[in-house]
Tab-separated table of C-alpha atoms in Angstrom:
chain	number	residue	atom	x	y	z
A	5	MET	CA	30.422	-48.880	17.525
A	6	SER	CA	31.063	-52.453	16.375
A	7	ALA	CA	30.947	-51.475	12.700
A	8	HIS	CA	33.631	-48.770	13.392
A	9	LEU	CA	35.818	-51.373	15.088
A	10	LEU	CA	35.535	-53.698	12.098
A	11	THR	CA	36.152	-51.067	9.350
A	12	ARG	CA	38.928	-48.859	10.977
A	13	ARG	CA	42.562	-49.461	10.231
A	14	LEU	CA	44.342	-51.446	12.898
A	15	ARG	CA	46.951	-49.625	14.899
A	16	PRO	CA	50.398	-51.216	15.638
A	17	VAL	CA	49.274	-52.050	19.131
A	18	ASP	CA	46.184	-53.762	17.832
A	19	LEU	CA	48.341	-55.852	15.453
A	20	TYR	CA	50.597	-56.995	18.294
A	21	LEU	CA	47.570	-57.835	20.398
A	22	VAL	CA	46.219	-60.008	17.563
A	23	ASP	CA	49.635	-61.705	17.177
A	24	GLY	CA	49.740	-62.362	20.890
A	25	VAL	CA	46.331	-64.095	20.793
A	26	LEU	CA	47.497	-66.089	17.730
A	27	ALA	CA	50.670	-67.140	19.592
A	28	VAL	CA	48.617	-68.451	22.529
A	29	VAL	CA	46.126	-70.293	20.334
A	30	VAL	CA	48.808	-71.818	18.053
A	31	GLY	CA	51.292	-72.667	20.815
A	32	ALA	CA	49.214	-73.657	23.788
A	33	ALA	CA	46.282	-75.151	21.856
A	34	LEU	CA	47.375	-76.532	18.467
A	35	CYS	CA	51.024	-77.382	18.870
A	36	ALA	CA	50.792	-78.513	22.454
A	37	TYR	CA	47.758	-80.627	21.612
A	38	ALA	CA	49.660	-82.205	18.700
A	39	ALA	CA	52.605	-82.996	20.955
A	40	LEU	CA	50.274	-84.758	23.312
A	41	GLU	CA	49.182	-87.145	20.547
A	42	SER	CA	50.589	-90.680	20.737
A	43	PRO	CA	52.699	-92.140	17.870
A	44	LEU	CA	50.834	-94.421	15.514
A	45	HIS	CA	53.080	-97.491	16.233
A	46	GLY	CA	53.531	-96.952	19.948
A	47	GLY	CA	56.856	-95.860	21.390
A	48	VAL	CA	57.942	-93.823	24.352
A	49	ARG	CA	55.661	-90.965	25.358
A	50	GLU	CA	57.348	-87.803	26.617
A	51	PRO	CA	56.078	-86.177	29.871
A	52	VAL	CA	53.072	-83.903	29.512
A	53	TRP	CA	55.116	-80.827	30.581
A	54	VAL	CA	57.493	-81.504	27.687
A	55	SER	CA	54.671	-81.622	25.178
A	56	VAL	CA	53.317	-78.330	26.478
A	57	LEU	CA	56.723	-76.708	26.526
A	58	VAL	CA	57.492	-77.785	22.952
A	59	GLY	CA	54.043	-76.391	21.825
A	60	LEU	CA	54.763	-73.083	23.464
A	61	VAL	CA	58.323	-72.920	22.056
A	62	ILE	CA	56.878	-73.353	18.517
A	63	GLY	CA	53.960	-71.023	18.920
A	64	LEU	CA	54.976	-68.179	21.180
A	65	PRO	CA	57.505	-66.562	18.698
A	66	VAL	CA	54.500	-65.790	16.498
A	67	ALA	CA	53.730	-62.912	18.959
A	68	VAL	CA	56.841	-61.002	17.733
A	69	ARG	CA	56.800	-62.025	14.076
A	70	ARG	CA	56.322	-58.413	12.963
A	71	ARG	CA	59.235	-57.154	14.998
A	72	TRP	CA	61.789	-59.896	14.062
A	73	PRO	CA	60.458	-61.738	11.044
A	74	VAL	CA	63.745	-63.358	10.039
A	75	ALA	CA	64.540	-64.583	13.623
A	76	VAL	CA	61.011	-65.769	14.160
A	77	SER	CA	60.891	-67.741	10.838
A	78	VAL	CA	64.164	-69.427	11.608
A	79	ALA	CA	63.185	-70.266	15.240
A	80	VAL	CA	59.798	-71.613	14.354
A	81	SER	CA	60.999	-73.812	11.431
A	82	LEU	CA	63.935	-75.215	13.490
A	83	THR	CA	61.900	-75.971	16.524
A	84	ALA	CA	59.109	-77.538	14.504
A	85	ALA	CA	61.573	-79.645	12.550
A	86	ALA	CA	63.225	-80.820	15.737
A	87	ALA	CA	59.846	-81.709	17.318
A	88	ILE	CA	58.762	-83.679	14.257
A	89	ALA	CA	62.191	-85.399	13.806
A	90	THR	CA	62.348	-86.533	17.402
A	91	GLY	CA	58.724	-87.723	17.404
A	92	VAL	CA	57.570	-85.246	20.089
A	93	ILE	CA	54.969	-84.148	17.496
A	94	PRO	CA	53.921	-87.182	15.408
A	95	ASN	CA	54.198	-86.689	11.658
A	96	PHE	CA	50.488	-87.139	11.223
A	97	ALA	CA	49.931	-84.148	13.405
A	98	ALA	CA	52.344	-81.924	11.535
A	99	ALA	CA	49.562	-79.675	10.393
A	100	ALA	CA	49.601	-78.021	13.784
A	101	PRO	CA	53.203	-76.608	13.574
A	102	ALA	CA	52.411	-75.842	9.916
A	103	VAL	CA	50.132	-73.105	11.083
A	104	ALA	CA	52.955	-71.377	13.068
A	105	ILE	CA	55.344	-71.924	10.137
A	106	GLY	CA	52.882	-70.387	7.688
A	107	LEU	CA	52.278	-67.316	9.803
A	108	ALA	CA	56.076	-66.789	10.289
A	109	PHE	CA	56.982	-67.138	6.616
A	110	TYR	CA	54.020	-64.978	5.489
A	111	THR	CA	55.194	-62.182	7.639
A	112	LEU	CA	58.716	-62.661	6.485
A	113	ALA	CA	57.692	-62.323	2.786
A	114	VAL	CA	55.482	-59.298	3.498
A	115	THR	CA	58.054	-57.276	5.497
A	116	THR	CA	61.392	-58.400	3.985
A	117	PRO	CA	62.740	-57.979	0.408
A	118	ALA	CA	62.577	-61.029	-1.676
A	119	TRP	CA	66.376	-61.328	-2.014
A	120	ARG	CA	66.515	-61.937	1.734
A	121	SER	CA	63.248	-63.766	2.430
A	122	LEU	CA	63.483	-66.291	-0.332
A	123	PRO	CA	66.761	-67.925	0.881
A	124	CYS	CA	65.240	-68.145	4.355
A	125	ALA	CA	62.144	-69.796	2.954
A	126	ALA	CA	64.291	-72.228	0.899
A	127	ALA	CA	66.302	-73.141	4.025
A	128	GLY	CA	63.203	-73.597	6.078
A	129	LEU	CA	61.766	-75.875	3.377
A	130	VAL	CA	64.902	-78.061	3.443
A	131	VAL	CA	64.922	-78.254	7.190
A	132	VAL	CA	61.271	-79.161	7.547
A	133	SER	CA	61.324	-81.678	4.639
A	134	VAL	CA	64.400	-83.453	6.085
A	135	ALA	CA	62.621	-83.692	9.453
A	136	LEU	CA	59.578	-85.167	7.852
A	137	ALA	CA	61.682	-87.640	5.822
A	138	LEU	CA	63.514	-88.829	8.919
A	139	THR	CA	60.364	-89.818	10.757
A	140	ASP	CA	60.050	-93.521	11.169
A	141	ASP	CA	56.756	-93.984	9.458
A	142	ASP	CA	55.216	-95.081	6.183
A	143	LEU	CA	52.950	-92.038	5.698
A	144	TRP	CA	55.041	-90.695	2.844
A	145	THR	CA	58.262	-91.203	0.886
A	146	ARG	CA	61.093	-88.671	0.846
A	147	THR	CA	59.455	-86.995	-2.204
A	148	GLY	CA	56.211	-86.800	-0.293
A	149	ALA	CA	57.947	-85.303	2.653
A	150	MET	CA	59.434	-82.602	0.377
A	151	VAL	CA	55.979	-81.917	-1.095
A	152	TYR	CA	54.427	-81.716	2.354
A	153	GLY	CA	57.149	-79.329	3.536
A	154	ALA	CA	56.558	-77.201	0.383
A	155	VAL	CA	52.825	-77.125	1.243
A	156	MET	CA	53.738	-75.808	4.737
A	157	ILE	CA	55.934	-72.921	3.555
A	158	ALA	CA	55.527	-72.071	-0.145
A	159	PRO	CA	51.837	-70.882	-0.191
A	160	ALA	CA	52.349	-68.601	2.863
A	161	TRP	CA	55.553	-67.122	1.378
A	162	LEU	CA	54.009	-66.596	-2.050
A	163	LEU	CA	50.969	-64.920	-0.524
A	164	GLY	CA	53.171	-62.609	1.506
A	165	TRP	CA	55.349	-61.861	-1.485
A	166	SER	CA	52.439	-61.017	-3.727
A	167	ILE	CA	50.951	-58.667	-1.103
A	168	ARG	CA	54.298	-56.938	-0.704
A	169	GLU	CA	54.562	-56.484	-4.486
A	170	ARG	CA	50.988	-55.047	-4.719
A	171	ARG	CA	51.744	-52.643	-1.857
A	172	ALA	CA	54.943	-51.547	-3.583
A	173	LEU	CA	53.073	-51.076	-6.887
A	174	ALA	CA	50.417	-48.986	-5.138
A	175	ALA	CA	52.990	-46.826	-3.499
A	176	ARG	CA	54.791	-46.228	-6.754
A	177	GLN	CA	51.501	-45.379	-8.479
A	178	SER	CA	50.599	-43.025	-5.598
A	179	GLU	CA	53.968	-41.326	-5.866
A	180	GLN	CA	53.604	-41.042	-9.625
A	181	LEU	CA	50.209	-39.390	-9.199
A	182	VAL	CA	51.637	-36.913	-6.680
A	183	ARG	CA	54.441	-35.980	-9.134
A	184	GLN	CA	51.946	-35.714	-12.043
A	185	ALA	CA	49.730	-33.426	-9.931
A	186	ALA	CA	52.674	-31.264	-8.986
A	187	THR	CA	53.790	-31.032	-12.567
A	188	GLU	CA	50.271	-30.117	-13.748
A	189	GLU	CA	50.039	-27.477	-10.972
A	190	ARG	CA	53.400	-25.972	-12.034
A	191	LEU	CA	52.237	-25.830	-15.674
A	192	ARG	CA	48.931	-24.200	-14.584
A	193	VAL	CA	50.674	-21.531	-12.510
A	194	ALA	CA	53.277	-20.946	-15.319
A	195	ARG	CA	50.471	-20.461	-17.771
A	196	GLU	CA	48.589	-18.017	-15.570
A	197	LEU	CA	51.754	-16.034	-14.743
A	198	HIS	CA	52.746	-15.892	-18.372
A	199	ASP	CA	49.369	-14.682	-19.445
A	200	VAL	CA	49.346	-11.985	-16.730
A	201	VAL	CA	52.904	-10.826	-17.084
A	202	ALA	CA	53.128	-10.975	-20.959
A	203	HIS	CA	49.940	-9.026	-21.384
A	204	THR	CA	50.559	-6.309	-18.829
A	205	MET	CA	54.251	-5.950	-19.552
A	206	SER	CA	53.621	-5.451	-23.313
A	207	LEU	CA	51.177	-2.585	-22.459
A	208	ILE	CA	53.622	-1.114	-19.965
A	209	VAL	CA	56.480	-1.186	-22.459
A	210	VAL	CA	54.331	0.486	-25.132
A	211	LYS	CA	53.292	3.335	-22.835
A	212	ALA	CA	56.774	3.638	-21.362
A	213	ALA	CA	58.093	4.175	-24.876
A	214	VAL	CA	55.409	6.823	-25.537
A	215	ALA	CA	56.223	8.574	-22.231
A	216	ASN	CA	59.931	8.598	-22.978
A	217	HIS	CA	59.340	9.905	-26.464
A	218	VAL	CA	57.127	12.881	-25.382
A	219	ALA	CA	58.582	13.553	-22.015
A	220	GLU	CA	60.130	16.906	-23.000
A	221	SER	CA	57.786	17.977	-25.787
A	222	ASP	CA	54.480	17.045	-24.196
A	223	PRO	CA	54.706	16.543	-20.434
A	224	GLY	CA	50.906	16.176	-20.178
A	225	GLN	CA	50.860	13.165	-22.491
A	226	ALA	CA	53.844	11.654	-20.655
A	227	ARG	CA	51.952	11.999	-17.374
A	228	ASP	CA	48.903	10.233	-18.965
A	229	ALA	CA	51.175	7.426	-20.125
A	230	LEU	CA	52.664	7.105	-16.631
A	231	ARG	CA	49.062	6.850	-15.154
A	232	VAL	CA	48.250	4.111	-17.562
A	233	ILE	CA	51.455	2.295	-16.555
A	234	GLU	CA	50.526	2.685	-12.877
A	235	ALA	CA	46.946	1.363	-13.445
A	236	THR	CA	48.229	-1.557	-15.553
A	237	GLY	CA	50.881	-2.423	-13.014
A	238	ARG	CA	48.383	-2.406	-10.193
A	239	THR	CA	46.094	-4.728	-12.164
A	240	ALA	CA	49.102	-7.094	-12.832
A	241	LEU	CA	49.945	-7.168	-9.157
A	242	THR	CA	46.368	-8.044	-8.303
A	243	ASP	CA	46.340	-10.910	-10.855
A	244	VAL	CA	49.696	-12.190	-9.607
A	245	ARG	CA	48.505	-12.125	-5.973
A	246	ARG	CA	45.357	-14.100	-7.105
A	247	VAL	CA	47.487	-16.699	-8.857
A	248	LEU	CA	49.874	-17.098	-5.852
A	249	GLY	CA	47.052	-16.942	-3.425
A	250	ALA	CA	45.417	-19.973	-5.133
A	251	LEU	CA	48.502	-21.967	-4.033
A	252	ARG	CA	47.985	-21.248	-0.399
A	253	GLU	CA	45.171	-23.188	1.328
A	254	GLY	CA	42.762	-20.913	3.094
A	255	THR	CA	43.973	-17.718	1.403
A	256	ALA	CA	41.210	-15.451	0.098
A	257	TYR	CA	41.756	-14.095	-3.441
A	258	ALA	CA	39.693	-12.363	-6.130
A	259	PRO	CA	37.661	-14.626	-8.395
A	260	ALA	CA	39.200	-15.672	-11.726
A	261	PRO	CA	38.225	-13.506	-14.707
A	262	GLY	CA	35.735	-15.047	-17.117
A	263	LEU	CA	33.532	-14.228	-20.032
A	264	ASP	CA	32.103	-11.124	-18.297
A	265	ALA	CA	35.595	-9.593	-18.100
A	266	LEU	CA	36.251	-9.818	-21.848
A	267	PRO	CA	35.177	-6.226	-22.723
A	268	GLY	CA	37.856	-4.948	-20.403
A	269	LEU	CA	40.566	-6.578	-22.599
A	270	ALA	CA	39.491	-4.241	-25.434
A	271	ASP	CA	40.330	-1.160	-23.382
A	272	GLN	CA	43.687	-2.599	-22.342
A	273	ALA	CA	44.558	-3.496	-25.975
A	274	ALA	CA	43.588	0.032	-27.066
A	275	ILE	CA	46.375	1.366	-24.940
A	276	GLY	CA	48.861	-0.594	-27.061
A	277	GLY	CA	47.488	0.878	-30.274
A	278	VAL	CA	45.115	-1.994	-31.263
A	279	ALA	CA	41.477	-1.188	-32.046
A	280	VAL	CA	39.593	-4.220	-30.674
A	281	ARG	CA	36.000	-5.148	-31.060
A	282	VAL	CA	34.847	-7.823	-28.646
A	283	ASP	CA	31.645	-9.680	-29.481
A	284	VAL	CA	30.301	-12.158	-26.929
A	285	ARG	CA	27.304	-14.093	-28.249
A	286	HIS	CA	25.133	-16.282	-25.951
A	287	ASP	CA	23.289	-18.895	-27.901
A	288	ALA	CA	22.313	-20.619	-24.682
A	289	PRO	CA	21.604	-17.894	-22.054
A	290	ASP	CA	20.100	-20.483	-19.589
A	291	VAL	CA	23.330	-22.502	-19.443
A	292	ALA	CA	26.025	-21.749	-16.958
A	293	VAL	CA	29.513	-21.934	-18.408
A	294	PRO	CA	32.002	-23.671	-15.913
A	295	GLU	CA	34.464	-21.312	-14.349
A	296	SER	CA	37.454	-23.216	-15.780
A	297	VAL	CA	36.077	-22.871	-19.320
A	298	GLY	CA	35.364	-19.160	-18.855
A	299	LEU	CA	38.869	-18.540	-17.587
A	300	ALA	CA	40.406	-20.546	-20.463
A	301	ALA	CA	38.392	-18.456	-22.997
A	302	TYR	CA	39.464	-15.222	-21.247
A	303	ARG	CA	43.127	-16.218	-21.250
A	304	ILE	CA	43.086	-17.242	-24.893
A	305	VAL	CA	41.591	-13.881	-25.965
A	306	GLN	CA	44.022	-12.071	-23.702
A	307	GLU	CA	47.059	-13.869	-25.080
A	308	ALA	CA	45.833	-13.409	-28.680
A	309	LEU	CA	45.453	-9.681	-28.089
A	310	THR	CA	48.874	-9.489	-26.480
A	311	ASN	CA	50.382	-11.095	-29.557
A	312	VAL	CA	48.597	-8.509	-31.793
A	313	VAL	CA	49.973	-5.691	-29.625
A	314	LYS	CA	53.483	-7.081	-29.780
A	315	HIS	CA	53.632	-8.179	-33.362
A	316	ALA	CA	51.054	-6.239	-35.432
A	317	ALA	CA	50.150	-2.962	-33.734
A	318	PRO	CA	48.778	-0.616	-34.856
A	319	ALA	CA	46.099	-2.917	-36.079
A	320	ALA	CA	42.405	-3.613	-35.955
A	321	CYS	CA	41.273	-6.774	-34.248
A	322	GLN	CA	37.996	-8.721	-33.953
A	323	ALA	CA	37.415	-11.057	-31.032
A	324	THR	CA	34.338	-13.228	-31.284
A	325	VAL	CA	33.233	-15.532	-28.402
A	326	THR	CA	30.303	-17.778	-28.935
A	327	VAL	CA	28.735	-19.529	-25.991
A	328	ALA	CA	26.832	-22.620	-27.352
A	329	PRO	CA	24.877	-25.175	-25.222
A	330	ASP	CA	27.910	-27.501	-25.069
A	331	GLU	CA	30.953	-25.526	-26.037
A	332	VAL	CA	32.508	-22.092	-26.164
A	333	ARG	CA	34.075	-21.049	-29.495
A	334	VAL	CA	36.715	-18.373	-29.672
A	335	GLU	CA	38.006	-16.592	-32.730
A	336	VAL	CA	40.409	-13.640	-32.765
A	337	THR	CA	41.521	-12.068	-36.091
A	338	ASP	CA	43.548	-8.983	-36.962
A	339	ASP	CA	44.244	-7.153	-40.166
A	340	GLY	CA	48.001	-7.511	-39.918
A	341	ARG	CA	49.198	-4.027	-40.894
A	342	ARG	CA	52.634	-5.155	-40.035
A	343	PRO	CA	53.816	-8.587	-41.128
A	344	VAL	CA	53.839	-11.263	-38.445
A	345	ARG	CA	57.111	-13.142	-38.158
A	346	MET	CA	56.602	-16.644	-36.900
A	347	ALA	CA	59.759	-18.558	-35.850
A	348	GLY	CA	58.139	-21.520	-34.201
A	349	GLU	CA	55.634	-21.364	-31.367
A	350	GLY	CA	56.302	-19.174	-28.394
A	351	HIS	CA	55.101	-19.639	-24.843
A	352	GLY	CA	51.848	-17.819	-25.602
A	353	LEU	CA	50.639	-20.221	-28.370
A	354	THR	CA	51.870	-23.151	-26.373
A	355	GLY	CA	49.907	-22.000	-23.310
A	356	MET	CA	46.753	-21.521	-25.387
A	357	ARG	CA	47.109	-24.927	-26.889
A	358	GLU	CA	47.566	-26.544	-23.503
A	359	ARG	CA	44.517	-24.785	-22.119
A	360	VAL	CA	42.318	-26.087	-24.925
A	361	ALA	CA	43.840	-29.625	-24.597
A	362	LEU	CA	42.899	-29.755	-20.973
A	363	HIS	CA	39.222	-29.338	-21.911
A	364	GLY	CA	39.429	-31.806	-24.841
A	365	GLY	CA	38.892	-29.112	-27.421
A	366	GLU	CA	40.468	-27.956	-30.694
A	367	PHE	CA	42.935	-25.169	-31.310
A	368	SER	CA	44.480	-23.606	-34.329
A	369	ALA	CA	46.562	-20.471	-35.102
A	370	GLY	CA	48.233	-19.155	-38.180
A	371	PRO	CA	48.392	-16.429	-40.896
A	372	ARG	CA	45.294	-15.541	-42.888
A	373	SER	CA	45.289	-15.753	-46.688
A	374	ALA	CA	43.967	-12.091	-46.753
A	375	GLY	CA	46.658	-10.921	-44.408
A	376	GLY	CA	46.912	-10.778	-40.645
A	377	PHE	CA	46.596	-13.599	-38.205
A	378	VAL	CA	43.766	-15.750	-36.842
A	379	VAL	CA	43.405	-17.769	-33.605
A	380	THR	CA	40.521	-20.166	-33.107
A	381	ALA	CA	39.685	-22.454	-30.212
A	382	ARG	CA	36.773	-24.767	-29.291
A	383	LEU	CA	36.239	-25.504	-25.561
A	384	PRO	CA	33.601	-28.223	-24.980
A	385	TYR	CA	31.933	-28.583	-21.594
A	386	ARG	CA	29.062	-30.330	-19.903
A	387	ALA	CA	26.004	-28.030	-19.861
A	388	VAL	CA	24.612	-27.110	-16.417
A	389	ALA	CA	21.388	-25.145	-16.077
A	390	ALA	CA	21.926	-21.622	-14.697
């Protein structure tokens, strides 16, 4: 129980309670006791009730320093300066009101912008230093009084200002991390949706063209094309629901596709007129590939096959995925029966490159010297025993 009280974050009511205790200690104990001290060279002693009242006037505003930091810092510095200048608090006992002044100006610097708190601190320094210099004593010169006043105010203000700056920096960094996470999430969703929509829509367009071409001459083939369109559309809807469901906390959705789902891509590509051979080689069967790496490999092969369907069909394509102990290597090649026209990188190649970069791998894509196109990717990962 005691450990919990020491480690938990203080609530506002707890902070005000602490300030109340500090106000009583500083006012009734320190400042009042300092006011009861006799001057070094004799002189008139004020009544005891005056000494106690002055101590309370200096110390009690500390209780509300978080609520009115500017007013409290002004009140404490003026009352302390007046008490020192009039001799109610001897200058050798000025360390007592310095505690109240330090608490007030620390809170002022923590809670108030520097453009507002710095002039208040400078004014307080002048007031307190003048009061110390006016005391009829030989403890210090006027320069010494200024230095002593600076010791009262400057360290507290600088400490509060530095803590305020650190908190502001931490808040900016936290906000930047939130924005970065949101941006990365948008990019992830955009990549997933692009891979799903681009792949399925390419197949749907191909079969729709076939159905439209043979609708009158061969109704049976048209119906077969429509059934393929229906099945492909349902698959696309399922994938889109999975991607969107991942954004909603607590929403159940189908597991992400991985290496085991690669053979299904060959069947889908065949609908678009691409003869695909998928070869998955496991050089390390006892090692479990992380889900994110498996998904990345699946999406890279899917997007590469989509590009073949859109740009090179009818064509023959070879997709080879090698699972090594510490990386997954992907290579997709086609024979390029139709020339590939490359006018810069589209969203597909950019998405594949981004997926590989997220895993610290290597990616390349370009025409082959023998004709066709090749896509290669290397996805490193930390091996985990299956």
